[in-house]
mmCIF file of C-alpha atoms in Angstrom:
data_model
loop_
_atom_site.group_PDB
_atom_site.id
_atom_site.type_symbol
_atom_site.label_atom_id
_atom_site.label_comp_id
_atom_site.label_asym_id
_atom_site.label_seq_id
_atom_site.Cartn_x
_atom_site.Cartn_y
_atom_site.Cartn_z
ATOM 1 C CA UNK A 1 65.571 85.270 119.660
ATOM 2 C CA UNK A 2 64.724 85.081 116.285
ATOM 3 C CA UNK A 3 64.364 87.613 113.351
ATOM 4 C CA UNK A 4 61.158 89.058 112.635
ATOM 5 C CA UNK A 5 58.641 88.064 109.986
ATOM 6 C CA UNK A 6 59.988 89.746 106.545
ATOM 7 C CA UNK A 7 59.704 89.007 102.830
ATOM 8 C CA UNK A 8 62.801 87.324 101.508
ATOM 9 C CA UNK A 9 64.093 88.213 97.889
ATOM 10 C CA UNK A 10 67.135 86.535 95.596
ATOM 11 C CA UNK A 11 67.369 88.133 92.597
ATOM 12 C CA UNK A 12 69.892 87.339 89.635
ATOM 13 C CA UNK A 13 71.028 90.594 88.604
ATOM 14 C CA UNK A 14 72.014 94.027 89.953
ATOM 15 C CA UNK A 15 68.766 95.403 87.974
ATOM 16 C CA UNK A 16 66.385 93.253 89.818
ATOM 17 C CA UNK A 17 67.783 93.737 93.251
ATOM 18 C CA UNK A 18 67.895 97.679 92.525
ATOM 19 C CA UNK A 19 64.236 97.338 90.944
ATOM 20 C CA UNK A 20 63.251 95.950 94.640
ATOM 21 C CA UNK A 21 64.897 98.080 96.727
ATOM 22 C CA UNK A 22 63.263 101.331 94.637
ATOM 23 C CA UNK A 23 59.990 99.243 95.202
ATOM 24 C CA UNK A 24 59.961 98.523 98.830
ATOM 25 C CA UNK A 25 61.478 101.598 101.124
ATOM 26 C CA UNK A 26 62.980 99.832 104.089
ATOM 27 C CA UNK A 27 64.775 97.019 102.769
ATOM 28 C CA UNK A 28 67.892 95.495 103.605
ATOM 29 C CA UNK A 29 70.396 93.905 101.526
ATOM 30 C CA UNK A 30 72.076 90.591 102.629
ATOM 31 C CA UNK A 31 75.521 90.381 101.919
ATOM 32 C CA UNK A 32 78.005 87.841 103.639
ATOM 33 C CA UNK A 33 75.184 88.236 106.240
ATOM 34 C CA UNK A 34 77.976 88.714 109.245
ATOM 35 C CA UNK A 35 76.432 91.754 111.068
ATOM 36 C CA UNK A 36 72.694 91.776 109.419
ATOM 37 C CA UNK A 37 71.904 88.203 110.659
ATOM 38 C CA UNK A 38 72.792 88.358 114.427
ATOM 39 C CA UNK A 39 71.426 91.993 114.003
ATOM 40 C CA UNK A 40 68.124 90.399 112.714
ATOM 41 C CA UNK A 41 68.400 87.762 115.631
ATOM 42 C CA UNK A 42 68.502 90.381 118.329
ATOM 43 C CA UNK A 43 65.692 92.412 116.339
ATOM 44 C CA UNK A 44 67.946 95.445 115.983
ATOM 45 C CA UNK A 45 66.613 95.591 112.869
ATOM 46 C CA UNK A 46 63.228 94.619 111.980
ATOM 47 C CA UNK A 47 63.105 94.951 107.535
ATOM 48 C CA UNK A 48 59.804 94.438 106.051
ATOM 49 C CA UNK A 49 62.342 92.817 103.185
ATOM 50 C CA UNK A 50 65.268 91.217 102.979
ATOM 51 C CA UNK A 51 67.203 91.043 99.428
ATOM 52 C CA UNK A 52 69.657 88.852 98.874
ATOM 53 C CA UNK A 53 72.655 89.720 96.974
ATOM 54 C CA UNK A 54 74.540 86.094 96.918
ATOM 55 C CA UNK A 55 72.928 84.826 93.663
ATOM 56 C CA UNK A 56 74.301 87.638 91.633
ATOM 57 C CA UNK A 57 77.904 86.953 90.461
ATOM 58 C CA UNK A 58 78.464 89.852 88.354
ATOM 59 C CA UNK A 59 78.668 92.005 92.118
ATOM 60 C CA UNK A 60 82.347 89.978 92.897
ATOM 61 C CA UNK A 61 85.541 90.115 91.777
ATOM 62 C CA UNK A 62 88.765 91.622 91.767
ATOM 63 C CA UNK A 63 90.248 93.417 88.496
ATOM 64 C CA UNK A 64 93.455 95.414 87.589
ATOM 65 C CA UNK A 65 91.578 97.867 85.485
ATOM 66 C CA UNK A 66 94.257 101.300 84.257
ATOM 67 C CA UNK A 67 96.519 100.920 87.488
ATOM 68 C CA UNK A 68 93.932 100.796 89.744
ATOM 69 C CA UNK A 69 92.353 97.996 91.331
ATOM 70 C CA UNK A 70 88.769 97.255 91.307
ATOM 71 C CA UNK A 71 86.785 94.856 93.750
ATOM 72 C CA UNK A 72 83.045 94.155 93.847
ATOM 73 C CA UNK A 73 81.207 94.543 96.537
ATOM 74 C CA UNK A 74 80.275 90.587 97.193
ATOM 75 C CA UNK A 75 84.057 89.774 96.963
ATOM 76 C CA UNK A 76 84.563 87.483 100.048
ATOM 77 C CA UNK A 77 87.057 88.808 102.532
ATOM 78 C CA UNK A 78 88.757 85.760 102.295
ATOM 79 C CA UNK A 79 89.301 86.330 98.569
ATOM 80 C CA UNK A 80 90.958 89.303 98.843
ATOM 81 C CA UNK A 81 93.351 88.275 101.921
ATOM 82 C CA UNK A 82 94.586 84.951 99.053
ATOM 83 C CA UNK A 83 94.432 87.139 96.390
ATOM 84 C CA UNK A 84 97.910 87.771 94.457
ATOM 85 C CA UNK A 85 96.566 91.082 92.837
ATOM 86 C CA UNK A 86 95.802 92.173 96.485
ATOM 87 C CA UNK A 87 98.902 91.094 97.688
ATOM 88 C CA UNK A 88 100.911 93.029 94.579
ATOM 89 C CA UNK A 89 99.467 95.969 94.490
ATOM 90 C CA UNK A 90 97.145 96.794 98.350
ATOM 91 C CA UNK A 91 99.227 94.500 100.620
ATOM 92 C CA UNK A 92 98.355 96.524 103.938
ATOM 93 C CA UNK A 93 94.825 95.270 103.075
ATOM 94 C CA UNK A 94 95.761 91.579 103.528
ATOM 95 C CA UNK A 95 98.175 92.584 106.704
ATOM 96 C CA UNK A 96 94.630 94.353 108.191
ATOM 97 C CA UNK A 97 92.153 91.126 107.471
ATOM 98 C CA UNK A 98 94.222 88.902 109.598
ATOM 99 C CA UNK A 99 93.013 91.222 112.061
ATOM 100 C CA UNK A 100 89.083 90.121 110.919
ATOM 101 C CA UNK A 101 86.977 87.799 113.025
ATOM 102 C CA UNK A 102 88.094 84.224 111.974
ATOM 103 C CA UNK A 103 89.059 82.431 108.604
ATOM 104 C CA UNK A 104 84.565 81.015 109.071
ATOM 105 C CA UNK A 105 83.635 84.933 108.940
ATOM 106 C CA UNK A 106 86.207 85.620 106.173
ATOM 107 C CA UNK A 107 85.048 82.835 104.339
ATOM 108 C CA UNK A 108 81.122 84.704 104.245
ATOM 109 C CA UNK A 109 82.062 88.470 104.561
ATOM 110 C CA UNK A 110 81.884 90.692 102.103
ATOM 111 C CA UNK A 111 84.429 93.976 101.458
ATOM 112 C CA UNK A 112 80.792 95.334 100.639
ATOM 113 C CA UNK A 113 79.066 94.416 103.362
ATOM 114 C CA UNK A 114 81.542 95.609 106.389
ATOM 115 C CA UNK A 115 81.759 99.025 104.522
ATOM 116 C CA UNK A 116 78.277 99.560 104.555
ATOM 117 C CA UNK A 117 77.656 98.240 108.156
ATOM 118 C CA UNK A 118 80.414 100.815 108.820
ATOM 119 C CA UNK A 119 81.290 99.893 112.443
ATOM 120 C CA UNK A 120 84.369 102.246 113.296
ATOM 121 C CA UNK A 121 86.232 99.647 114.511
ATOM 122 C CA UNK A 122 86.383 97.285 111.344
ATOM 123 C CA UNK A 123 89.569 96.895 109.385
ATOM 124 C CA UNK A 124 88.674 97.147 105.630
ATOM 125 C CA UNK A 125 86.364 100.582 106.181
ATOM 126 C CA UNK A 126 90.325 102.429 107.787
ATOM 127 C CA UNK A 127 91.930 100.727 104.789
ATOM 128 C CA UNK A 128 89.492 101.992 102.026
ATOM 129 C CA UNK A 129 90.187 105.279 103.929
ATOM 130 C CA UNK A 130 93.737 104.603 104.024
ATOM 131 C CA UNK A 131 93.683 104.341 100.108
ATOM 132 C CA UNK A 132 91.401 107.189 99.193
ATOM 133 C CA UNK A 133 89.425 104.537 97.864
ATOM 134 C CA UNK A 134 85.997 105.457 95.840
ATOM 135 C CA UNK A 135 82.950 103.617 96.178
ATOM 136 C CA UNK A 136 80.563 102.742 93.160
ATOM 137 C CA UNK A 137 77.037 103.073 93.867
ATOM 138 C CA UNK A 138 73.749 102.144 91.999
ATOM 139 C CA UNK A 139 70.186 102.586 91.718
ATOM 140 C CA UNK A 140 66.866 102.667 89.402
ATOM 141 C CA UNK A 141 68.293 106.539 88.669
ATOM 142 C CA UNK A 142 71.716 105.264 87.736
ATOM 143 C CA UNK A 143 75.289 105.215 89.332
ATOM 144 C CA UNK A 144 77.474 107.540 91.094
ATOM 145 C CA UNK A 145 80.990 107.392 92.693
ATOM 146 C CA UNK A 146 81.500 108.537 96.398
ATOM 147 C CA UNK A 147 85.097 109.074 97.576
ATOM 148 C CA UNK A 148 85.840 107.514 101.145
ATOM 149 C CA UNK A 149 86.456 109.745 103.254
ATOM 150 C CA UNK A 150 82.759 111.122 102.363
ATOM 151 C CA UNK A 151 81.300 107.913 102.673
ATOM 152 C CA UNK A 152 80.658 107.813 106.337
ATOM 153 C CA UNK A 153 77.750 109.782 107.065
ATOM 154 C CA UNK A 154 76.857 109.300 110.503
ATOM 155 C CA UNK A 155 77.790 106.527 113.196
ATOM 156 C CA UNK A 156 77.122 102.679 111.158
ATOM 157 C CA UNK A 157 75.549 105.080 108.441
ATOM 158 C CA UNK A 158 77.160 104.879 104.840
ATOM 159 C CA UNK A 159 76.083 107.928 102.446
ATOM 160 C CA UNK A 160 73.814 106.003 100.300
ATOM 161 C CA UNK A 161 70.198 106.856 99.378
ATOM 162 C CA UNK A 162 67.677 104.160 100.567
ATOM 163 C CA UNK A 163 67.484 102.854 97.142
ATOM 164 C CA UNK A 164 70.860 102.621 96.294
ATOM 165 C CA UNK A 165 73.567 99.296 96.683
ATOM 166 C CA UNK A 166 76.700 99.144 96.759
ATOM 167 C CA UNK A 167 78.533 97.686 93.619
ATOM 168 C CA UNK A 168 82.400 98.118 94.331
ATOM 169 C CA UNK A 169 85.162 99.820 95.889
ATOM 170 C CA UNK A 170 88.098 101.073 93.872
ATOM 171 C CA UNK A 171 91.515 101.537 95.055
ATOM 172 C CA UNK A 172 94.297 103.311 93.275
ATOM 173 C CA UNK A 173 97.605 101.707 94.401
ATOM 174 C CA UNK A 174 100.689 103.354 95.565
ATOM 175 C CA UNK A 175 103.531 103.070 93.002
ATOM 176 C CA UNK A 176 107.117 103.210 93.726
ATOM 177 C CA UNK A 177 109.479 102.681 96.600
ATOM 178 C CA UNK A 178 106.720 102.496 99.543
ATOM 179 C CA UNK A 179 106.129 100.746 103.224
ATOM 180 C CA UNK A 180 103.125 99.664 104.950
ATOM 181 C CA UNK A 181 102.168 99.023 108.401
ATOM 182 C CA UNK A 182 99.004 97.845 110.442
ATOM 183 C CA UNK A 183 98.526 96.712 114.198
ATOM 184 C CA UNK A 184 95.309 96.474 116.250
ATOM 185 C CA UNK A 185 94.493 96.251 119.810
ATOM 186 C CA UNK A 186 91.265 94.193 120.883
ATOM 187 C CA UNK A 187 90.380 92.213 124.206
ATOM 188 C CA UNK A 188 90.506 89.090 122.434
ATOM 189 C CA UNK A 189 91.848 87.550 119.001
ATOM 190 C CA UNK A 190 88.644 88.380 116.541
ATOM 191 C CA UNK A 191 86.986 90.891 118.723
ATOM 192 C CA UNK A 192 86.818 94.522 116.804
ATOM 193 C CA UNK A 193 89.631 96.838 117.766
ATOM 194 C CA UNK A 194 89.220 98.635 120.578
ATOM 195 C CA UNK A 195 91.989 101.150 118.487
ATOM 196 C CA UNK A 196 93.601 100.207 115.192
ATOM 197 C CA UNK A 197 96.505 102.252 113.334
ATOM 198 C CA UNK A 198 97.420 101.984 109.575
ATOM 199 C CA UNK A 199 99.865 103.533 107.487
ATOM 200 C CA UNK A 200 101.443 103.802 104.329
ATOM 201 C CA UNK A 201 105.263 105.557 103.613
ATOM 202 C CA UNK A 202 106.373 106.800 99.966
ATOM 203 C CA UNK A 203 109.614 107.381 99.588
ATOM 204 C CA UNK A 204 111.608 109.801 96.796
ATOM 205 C CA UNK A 205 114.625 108.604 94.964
ATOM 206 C CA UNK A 206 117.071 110.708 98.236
ATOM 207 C CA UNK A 207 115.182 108.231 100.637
ATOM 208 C CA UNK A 208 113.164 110.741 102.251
ATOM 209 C CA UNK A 209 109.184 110.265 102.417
ATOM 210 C CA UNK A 210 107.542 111.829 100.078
ATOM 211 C CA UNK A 211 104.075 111.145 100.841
ATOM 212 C CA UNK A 212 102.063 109.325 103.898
ATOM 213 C CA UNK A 213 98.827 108.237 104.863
ATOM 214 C CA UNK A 214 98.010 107.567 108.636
ATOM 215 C CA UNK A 215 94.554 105.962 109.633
ATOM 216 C CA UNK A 216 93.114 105.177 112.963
ATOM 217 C CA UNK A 217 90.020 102.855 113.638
ATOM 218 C CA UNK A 218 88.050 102.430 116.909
ATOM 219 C CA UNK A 219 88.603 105.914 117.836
ATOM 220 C CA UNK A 220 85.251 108.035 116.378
ATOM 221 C CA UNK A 221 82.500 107.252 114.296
ATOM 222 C CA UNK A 222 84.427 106.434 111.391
ATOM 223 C CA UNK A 223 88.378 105.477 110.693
ATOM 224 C CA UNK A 224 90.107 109.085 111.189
ATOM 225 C CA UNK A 225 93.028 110.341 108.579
ATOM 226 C CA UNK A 226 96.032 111.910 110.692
ATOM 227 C CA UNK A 227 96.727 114.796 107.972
ATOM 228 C CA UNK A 228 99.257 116.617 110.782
ATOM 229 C CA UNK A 229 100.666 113.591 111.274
ATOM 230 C CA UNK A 230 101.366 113.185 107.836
ATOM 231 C CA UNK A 231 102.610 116.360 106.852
ATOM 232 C CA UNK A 232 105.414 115.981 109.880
ATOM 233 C CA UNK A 233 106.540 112.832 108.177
ATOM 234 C CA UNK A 234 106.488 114.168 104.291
ATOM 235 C CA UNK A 235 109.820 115.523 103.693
ATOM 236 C CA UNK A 236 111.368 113.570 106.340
ATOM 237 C CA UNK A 237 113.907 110.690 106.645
ATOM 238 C CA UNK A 238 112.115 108.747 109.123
ATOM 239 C CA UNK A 239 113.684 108.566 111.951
ATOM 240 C CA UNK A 240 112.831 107.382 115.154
ATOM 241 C CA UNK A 241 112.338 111.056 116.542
ATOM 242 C CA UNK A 242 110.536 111.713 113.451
ATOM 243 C CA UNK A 243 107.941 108.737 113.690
ATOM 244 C CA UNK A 244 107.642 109.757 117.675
ATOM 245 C CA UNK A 245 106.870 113.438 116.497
ATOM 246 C CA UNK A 246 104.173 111.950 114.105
ATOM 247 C CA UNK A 247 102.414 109.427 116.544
ATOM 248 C CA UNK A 248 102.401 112.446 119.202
ATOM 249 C CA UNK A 249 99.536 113.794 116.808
ATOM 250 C CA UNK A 250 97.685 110.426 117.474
ATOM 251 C CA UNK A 251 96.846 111.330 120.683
ATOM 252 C CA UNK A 252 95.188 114.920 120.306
ATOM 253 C CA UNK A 253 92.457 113.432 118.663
ATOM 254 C CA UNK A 254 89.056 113.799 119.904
ATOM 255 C CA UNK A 255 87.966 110.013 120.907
ATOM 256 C CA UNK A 256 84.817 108.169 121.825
ATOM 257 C CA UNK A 257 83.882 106.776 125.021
ATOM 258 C CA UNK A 258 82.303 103.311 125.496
ATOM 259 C CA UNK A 259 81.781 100.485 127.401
ATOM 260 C CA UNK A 260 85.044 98.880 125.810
ATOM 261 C CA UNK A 261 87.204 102.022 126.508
ATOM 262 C CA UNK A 262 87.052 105.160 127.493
ATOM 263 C CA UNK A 263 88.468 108.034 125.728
ATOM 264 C CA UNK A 264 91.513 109.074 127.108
ATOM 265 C CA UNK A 265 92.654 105.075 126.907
ATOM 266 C CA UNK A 266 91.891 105.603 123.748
ATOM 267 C CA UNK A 267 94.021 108.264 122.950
ATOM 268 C CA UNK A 268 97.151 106.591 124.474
ATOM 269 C CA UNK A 269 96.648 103.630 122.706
ATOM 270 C CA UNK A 270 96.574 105.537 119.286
ATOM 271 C CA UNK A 271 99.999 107.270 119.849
ATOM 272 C CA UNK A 272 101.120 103.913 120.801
ATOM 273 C CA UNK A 273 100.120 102.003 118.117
ATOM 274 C CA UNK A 274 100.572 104.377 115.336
ATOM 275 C CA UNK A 275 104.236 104.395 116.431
ATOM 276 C CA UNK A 276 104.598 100.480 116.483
ATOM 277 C CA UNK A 277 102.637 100.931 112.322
ATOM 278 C CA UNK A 278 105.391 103.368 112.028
ATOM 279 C CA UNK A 279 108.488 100.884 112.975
ATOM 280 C CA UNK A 280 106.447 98.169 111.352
ATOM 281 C CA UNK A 281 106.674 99.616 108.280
ATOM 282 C CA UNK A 282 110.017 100.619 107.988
ATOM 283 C CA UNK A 283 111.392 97.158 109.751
ATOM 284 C CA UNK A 284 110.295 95.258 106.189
ATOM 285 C CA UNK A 285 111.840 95.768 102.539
ATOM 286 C CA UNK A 286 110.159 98.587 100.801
ATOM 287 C CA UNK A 287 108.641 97.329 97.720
#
């Protein structure tokens, strides 16, 4: 099939393509154009306007700005997995987007784009959610910063008005002695992840962990912090018994059901593969 008739807009700066979007209510921005173009194919979606954001270079980039790291929303995904600054200071995020489609959808996707399309399965919406990230948002009425883990609003729905784009996503790095970890399971190399687990270790000058992050993806409507989890490993010195303890809390979740998976599956295969984040993590150097 293809799309349906719509009005097609490039504008040059982030004032012009907010201008439009405050002018015409049902518009769609066009990022790396990944999920809105087959979406537009199929006529899932049928905008009276399409803006594209690709002519406007001030929306990508990735900064060191006061210990945290900024990224703009058009920053190609495979930017970030060659970027050194991503690989210093948020290297779980380059481990996750070997996970992503292909080096050809890298090379067009956005970090923007797949957090506003917001499918539960995709890697860089768990890690912004791994990293407490905050996302900067804009409009003809100004900006405003929404913290991840409010960002998901309902299923493929992102908390922003109808007028508003998304500029960038902010992470604050973990400093000190830490370990990361991130596996997937999909049907096929590229597919989304039928489950995906993520996690981050901190760990206090006696070598216990003093502070942990657990995500899963592919299980709900949005990636899903493991705060029990977490709390069994803070405190801890790791061990096997420990990490076995905290992946046990993986699989009391409340899952979805789908025509990839059903829910109980699901469950399994998030106590499974938080465990193998767990060993993951711990089987490399702490940085």
């Amino acid at each position: 099939m293809k799309p349906a008739p719509f009005r097609y807009h490039a504008p040059r700066s982030v004032a012009d393509a907010v201008g439009l979007l405050a002018e015409r209510p049902g518009a769609r921005l066009l990022s790396g154009g990944q999920s809105l173009m087959p979406m537009l194919n199929l006529r899932y979606v049928m905008p009276d306007d399409v803006i594209d954001l690709n002519r406007i270079d001030t929306l990508a980039g990735i900064a060191e700005e006061g210990g945290r790291v900024r990224i703009g929303g058009m920053t190609r995904q495979r930017d970030l997995e060659r970027s050194p600054v991503v690989a210093r200071h948020l290297p779980v995020m380059r481990e996750a987007l070997r996970w992503v489609g292909h080096i050809q959808t890298r090379n067009r996707g956005t970090i923007g784009g797949s957090l506003c399309h917001l499918d539960p399965a995709a890697e860089l919406p768990a890690i912004a959610m791994l990293y407490d990230a905050e996302v900067s948002a804009i409009s003809v009425r100004g900006e405003r910063s929404i913290a991840m883990a409010e960002f998901p609003a309902f299923y493929m729905t992102p908390a922003l008005e109808p007028d508003e784009a998304l500029t960038a996503v902010t992470f604050t790095p973990w400093t000190g002695r830490t370990a990361f970890g991130f596996v997937e399971f999909s049907r096929r190399h590229g597919d989304f992840a039928v489950v995906s687990a993520a996690c981050l270790l901190g760990y206090g000058p006696d070598g216990r962990i003093d502070r942990a992050a657990l995500v899963l993806g592919g299980v709900g409507a949005a990636p899903l912090r493991l705060p029990d989890a977490e709390a069994r490993l803070t405190g801890s010195r790791g061990t096997s018994e420990d990490f076995t303890e905290a992946a046990a809390f993986a699989e009391r979740i409340e899952a979805m059901d789908d025509a990839h998976a059903g829910a109980d599956y699901r469950r399994h295969l998030a106590r499974v593969l938080t465990g193998r984040a767990l060993a993951q993590a711990v089987a490399r150097p702490a940085a």
